[in-house]
PDB file of C-alpha atoms in Angstrom:
ATOM      1  CA  UNK A   1     -44.197 -27.459  18.740  1.00  0.00           C
ATOM      2  CA  UNK A   2     -42.478 -24.377  20.963  1.00  0.00           C
ATOM      3  CA  UNK A   3     -39.074 -26.070  20.662  1.00  0.00           C
ATOM      4  CA  UNK A   4     -38.973 -26.488  17.401  1.00  0.00           C
ATOM      5  CA  UNK A   5     -40.182 -22.962  16.701  1.00  0.00           C
ATOM      6  CA  UNK A   6     -37.066 -21.681  19.423  1.00  0.00           C
ATOM      7  CA  UNK A   7     -34.910 -23.588  16.769  1.00  0.00           C
ATOM      8  CA  UNK A   8     -35.771 -22.409  14.078  1.00  0.00           C
ATOM      9  CA  UNK A   9     -35.368 -18.404  15.440  1.00  0.00           C
ATOM     10  CA  UNK A  10     -31.938 -19.767  16.509  1.00  0.00           C
ATOM     11  CA  UNK A  11     -31.229 -20.330  12.670  1.00  0.00           C
ATOM     12  CA  UNK A  12     -32.592 -17.172  11.798  1.00  0.00           C
ATOM     13  CA  UNK A  13     -30.459 -15.781  14.822  1.00  0.00           C
ATOM     14  CA  UNK A  14     -27.296 -17.607  13.837  1.00  0.00           C
ATOM     15  CA  UNK A  15     -28.513 -16.354  10.225  1.00  0.00           C
ATOM     16  CA  UNK A  16     -28.332 -13.020  10.631  1.00  0.00           C
ATOM     17  CA  UNK A  17     -25.223 -12.983  13.341  1.00  0.00           C
ATOM     18  CA  UNK A  18     -23.309 -14.511   9.877  1.00  0.00           C
ATOM     19  CA  UNK A  19     -24.526 -11.630   7.092  1.00  0.00           C
ATOM     20  CA  UNK A  20     -23.361  -9.176   9.906  1.00  0.00           C
ATOM     21  CA  UNK A  21     -20.152 -10.729  10.771  1.00  0.00           C
ATOM     22  CA  UNK A  22     -19.485 -10.786   6.885  1.00  0.00           C
ATOM     23  CA  UNK A  23     -20.393  -6.777   6.500  1.00  0.00           C
ATOM     24  CA  UNK A  24     -17.828  -6.295   9.382  1.00  0.00           C
ATOM     25  CA  UNK A  25     -15.321  -8.306   8.093  1.00  0.00           C
ATOM     26  CA  UNK A  26     -15.897  -5.852   4.741  1.00  0.00           C
ATOM     27  CA  UNK A  27     -16.038  -2.706   6.314  1.00  0.00           C
ATOM     28  CA  UNK A  28     -12.568  -3.541   8.288  1.00  0.00           C
ATOM     29  CA  UNK A  29     -10.869  -4.523   5.166  1.00  0.00           C
ATOM     30  CA  UNK A  30     -12.478  -1.162   3.235  1.00  0.00           C
ATOM     31  CA  UNK A  31     -10.509   0.655   6.762  1.00  0.00           C
ATOM     32  CA  UNK A  32      -7.469  -1.403   6.808  1.00  0.00           C
ATOM     33  CA  UNK A  33      -7.538  -0.216   2.716  1.00  0.00           C
ATOM     34  CA  UNK A  34      -7.567   3.514   3.289  1.00  0.00           C
ATOM     35  CA  UNK A  35      -4.806   3.063   6.025  1.00  0.00           C
ATOM     36  CA  UNK A  36      -2.598   1.420   3.406  1.00  0.00           C
ATOM     37  CA  UNK A  37      -3.500   4.056   0.696  1.00  0.00           C
ATOM     38  CA  UNK A  38      -2.410   6.929   3.196  1.00  0.00           C
ATOM     39  CA  UNK A  39       0.638   4.873   3.726  1.00  0.00           C
ATOM     40  CA  UNK A  40       1.530   4.734   0.083  1.00  0.00           C
ATOM     41  CA  UNK A  41       1.175   7.990  -0.355  1.00  0.00           C
ATOM     42  CA  UNK A  42       2.885   9.069   2.856  1.00  0.00           C
ATOM     43  CA  UNK A  43       5.793   6.676   1.619  1.00  0.00           C
ATOM     44  CA  UNK A  44       5.467   8.878  -1.837  1.00  0.00           C
ATOM     45  CA  UNK A  45       5.815  12.142  -0.065  1.00  0.00           C
ATOM     46  CA  UNK A  46       8.888  11.128   2.715  1.00  0.00           C
ATOM     47  CA  UNK A  47      10.863  10.084  -0.590  1.00  0.00           C
ATOM     48  CA  UNK A  48      10.463  13.339  -2.642  1.00  0.00           C
ATOM     49  CA  UNK A  49      11.479  14.932   0.675  1.00  0.00           C
ATOM     50  CA  UNK A  50      14.300  12.642   0.685  1.00  0.00           C
ATOM     51  CA  UNK A  51      14.891  12.688  -3.019  1.00  0.00           C
ATOM     52  CA  UNK A  52      14.873  16.982  -2.693  1.00  0.00           C
ATOM     53  CA  UNK A  53      17.152  16.654   0.099  1.00  0.00           C
ATOM     54  CA  UNK A  54      19.771  14.376  -2.036  1.00  0.00           C
ATOM     55  CA  UNK A  55      19.855  16.783  -5.079  1.00  0.00           C
ATOM     56  CA  UNK A  56      20.405  19.596  -2.262  1.00  0.00           C
ATOM     57  CA  UNK A  57      23.445  17.462  -0.867  1.00  0.00           C
ATOM     58  CA  UNK A  58      25.249  16.512  -4.670  1.00  0.00           C
ATOM     59  CA  UNK A  59      25.161  19.946  -5.769  1.00  0.00           C
ATOM     60  CA  UNK A  60      26.607  20.396  -3.054  1.00  0.00           C
ATOM     61  CA  UNK A  61      29.176  18.098  -2.933  1.00  0.00           C
ATOM     62  CA  UNK A  62      29.710  19.517  -6.905  1.00  0.00           C
ATOM     63  CA  UNK A  63      30.255  22.626  -6.163  1.00  0.00           C
ATOM     64  CA  UNK A  64      33.110  21.987  -2.914  1.00  0.00           C
ATOM     65  CA  UNK A  65      34.420  19.537  -5.982  1.00  0.00           C
ATOM     66  CA  UNK A  66      34.627  21.955  -8.319  1.00  0.00           C
ATOM     67  CA  UNK A  67      36.268  24.721  -6.336  1.00  0.00           C
ATOM     68  CA  UNK A  68      39.198  22.230  -5.212  1.00  0.00           C
ATOM     69  CA  UNK A  69      39.796  21.399  -8.793  1.00  0.00           C
ATOM     70  CA  UNK A  70      39.587  25.504  -9.338  1.00  0.00           C
ATOM     71  CA  UNK A  71      41.874  25.845  -5.722  1.00  0.00           C
ATOM     72  CA  UNK A  72      44.639  23.483  -7.667  1.00  0.00           C
ATOM     73  CA  UNK A  73      45.049  25.584 -10.309  1.00  0.00           C
ATOM     74  CA  UNK A  74      42.867  23.118 -12.496  1.00  0.00           C
ATOM     75  CA  UNK A  75      40.393  23.464 -15.582  1.00  0.00           C
ATOM     76  CA  UNK A  76      37.230  22.333 -13.930  1.00  0.00           C
ATOM     77  CA  UNK A  77      36.154  22.058 -17.314  1.00  0.00           C
ATOM     78  CA  UNK A  78      38.785  20.256 -19.368  1.00  0.00           C
ATOM     79  CA  UNK A  79      40.567  17.165 -19.095  1.00  0.00           C
ATOM     80  CA  UNK A  80      40.602  15.250 -15.893  1.00  0.00           C
ATOM     81  CA  UNK A  81      38.302  17.351 -13.742  1.00  0.00           C
ATOM     82  CA  UNK A  82      36.125  17.256 -16.018  1.00  0.00           C
ATOM     83  CA  UNK A  83      35.906  13.593 -16.630  1.00  0.00           C
ATOM     84  CA  UNK A  84      35.715  13.260 -12.924  1.00  0.00           C
ATOM     85  CA  UNK A  85      32.786  15.037 -12.796  1.00  0.00           C
ATOM     86  CA  UNK A  86      30.840  14.206 -15.605  1.00  0.00           C
ATOM     87  CA  UNK A  87      31.628  10.093 -14.018  1.00  0.00           C
ATOM     88  CA  UNK A  88      30.272  11.859 -10.457  1.00  0.00           C
ATOM     89  CA  UNK A  89      27.037  13.477 -11.952  1.00  0.00           C
ATOM     90  CA  UNK A  90      26.491   9.826 -13.734  1.00  0.00           C
ATOM     91  CA  UNK A  91      26.704   8.344 -10.242  1.00  0.00           C
ATOM     92  CA  UNK A  92      24.649  10.631  -8.278  1.00  0.00           C
ATOM     93  CA  UNK A  93      22.010  10.553 -11.553  1.00  0.00           C
ATOM     94  CA  UNK A  94      21.587   6.817 -11.021  1.00  0.00           C
ATOM     95  CA  UNK A  95      21.620   7.136  -6.746  1.00  0.00           C
ATOM     96  CA  UNK A  96      18.424   9.138  -7.911  1.00  0.00           C
ATOM     97  CA  UNK A  97      16.588   6.939  -9.870  1.00  0.00           C
ATOM     98  CA  UNK A  98      17.250   4.107  -7.990  1.00  0.00           C
ATOM     99  CA  UNK A  99      15.529   6.188  -5.034  1.00  0.00           C
ATOM    100  CA  UNK A 100      12.835   7.241  -7.292  1.00  0.00           C
ATOM    101  CA  UNK A 101      12.549   3.405  -8.489  1.00  0.00           C
ATOM    102  CA  UNK A 102      12.351   2.144  -4.664  1.00  0.00           C
ATOM    103  CA  UNK A 103       9.794   4.595  -2.974  1.00  0.00           C
ATOM    104  CA  UNK A 104       7.750   3.577  -6.113  1.00  0.00           C
ATOM    105  CA  UNK A 105       8.175  -0.133  -5.487  1.00  0.00           C
ATOM    106  CA  UNK A 106       7.071   0.633  -1.883  1.00  0.00           C
ATOM    107  CA  UNK A 107       4.062   2.595  -2.706  1.00  0.00           C
ATOM    108  CA  UNK A 108       3.059  -0.137  -5.627  1.00  0.00           C
ATOM    109  CA  UNK A 109       3.747  -2.746  -2.267  1.00  0.00           C
ATOM    110  CA  UNK A 110       1.057  -0.672  -0.041  1.00  0.00           C
ATOM    111  CA  UNK A 111      -1.205   0.090  -2.900  1.00  0.00           C
ATOM    112  CA  UNK A 112      -1.353  -3.829  -3.824  1.00  0.00           C
ATOM    113  CA  UNK A 113      -1.884  -4.688   0.114  1.00  0.00           C
ATOM    114  CA  UNK A 114      -4.983  -1.834  -0.120  1.00  0.00           C
ATOM    115  CA  UNK A 115      -6.004  -3.723  -2.897  1.00  0.00           C
ATOM    116  CA  UNK A 116      -5.539  -7.574  -0.869  1.00  0.00           C
ATOM    117  CA  UNK A 117      -7.263  -6.256   1.968  1.00  0.00           C
ATOM    118  CA  UNK A 118     -10.461  -4.974   0.030  1.00  0.00           C
ATOM    119  CA  UNK A 119     -11.172  -8.791  -2.306  1.00  0.00           C
ATOM    120  CA  UNK A 120     -10.437 -10.510   1.070  1.00  0.00           C
ATOM    121  CA  UNK A 121     -13.068  -8.636   2.886  1.00  0.00           C
ATOM    122  CA  UNK A 122     -15.750  -8.774  -0.189  1.00  0.00           C
ATOM    123  CA  UNK A 123     -14.571 -12.558   0.493  1.00  0.00           C
ATOM    124  CA  UNK A 124     -15.851 -12.271   4.021  1.00  0.00           C
ATOM    125  CA  UNK A 125     -18.797 -10.876   3.155  1.00  0.00           C
ATOM    126  CA  UNK A 126     -19.892 -13.510   0.668  1.00  0.00           C
ATOM    127  CA  UNK A 127     -18.912 -15.950   3.026  1.00  0.00           C
ATOM    128  CA  UNK A 128     -21.015 -14.450   5.170  1.00  0.00           C
ATOM    129  CA  UNK A 129     -23.759 -14.538   3.537  1.00  0.00           C
ATOM    130  CA  UNK A 130     -23.451 -17.989   1.993  1.00  0.00           C
ATOM    131  CA  UNK A 131     -22.950 -19.076   5.844  1.00  0.00           C
ATOM    132  CA  UNK A 132     -26.250 -17.208   6.268  1.00  0.00           C
ATOM    133  CA  UNK A 133     -27.846 -18.922   3.859  1.00  0.00           C
ATOM    134  CA  UNK A 134     -26.814 -22.434   4.735  1.00  0.00           C
ATOM    135  CA  UNK A 135     -27.924 -21.933   8.256  1.00  0.00           C
ATOM    136  CA  UNK A 136     -31.169 -20.574   7.386  1.00  0.00           C
ATOM    137  CA  UNK A 137     -32.158 -23.087   4.974  1.00  0.00           C
ATOM    138  CA  UNK A 138     -31.274 -25.975   7.361  1.00  0.00           C
ATOM    139  CA  UNK A 139     -33.388 -24.221  10.186  1.00  0.00           C
ATOM    140  CA  UNK A 140     -36.430 -23.780   8.170  1.00  0.00           C
ATOM    141  CA  UNK A 141     -35.813 -27.940   6.542  1.00  0.00           C
ATOM    142  CA  UNK A 142     -35.701 -28.957  10.892  1.00  0.00           C
ATOM    143  CA  UNK A 143     -37.774 -26.821  11.352  1.00  0.00           C
ATOM    144  CA  UNK A 144     -40.351 -28.432   8.091  1.00  0.00           C
ATOM    145  CA  UNK A 145     -39.251 -32.013   9.214  1.00  0.00           C
ATOM    146  CA  UNK A 146     -40.003 -31.751  12.901  1.00  0.00           C
ATOM    147  CA  UNK A 147     -43.967 -30.979  11.522  1.00  0.00           C
ATOM    148  CA  UNK A 148     -44.324 -34.526  10.277  1.00  0.00           C
TER     149      UNK A 148
END
């Protein structure tokens, strides 16, 4: 009889441990998701700073280009110099848009990873609860059958 009670107690302890393990995995996933969300925000801020620097560099380049055209005596507001400047402005704008798209893809990737981490944590917790119930039921079943 003592052996059966010890077996039942062991099943209860094992069930509690499985439940606790699932809970700890969920908590770990919540923490990791928080880190990933922070990463997403850091990507956003870093890329915004890079974009501001790029815009500043592009403005300086355009000013030098305009000054170069004017130093040759060419009219910077008409003809070929104007077309060159417009083409350069269009290319610069495309670069900025590509940078913004890349930044948003990286940010969304980190946010998606955070959501997946949370999901995995919830699944781990549910699995731990299910294993806990199965262990507890098995222990009770073994105890009852040993009494017969």
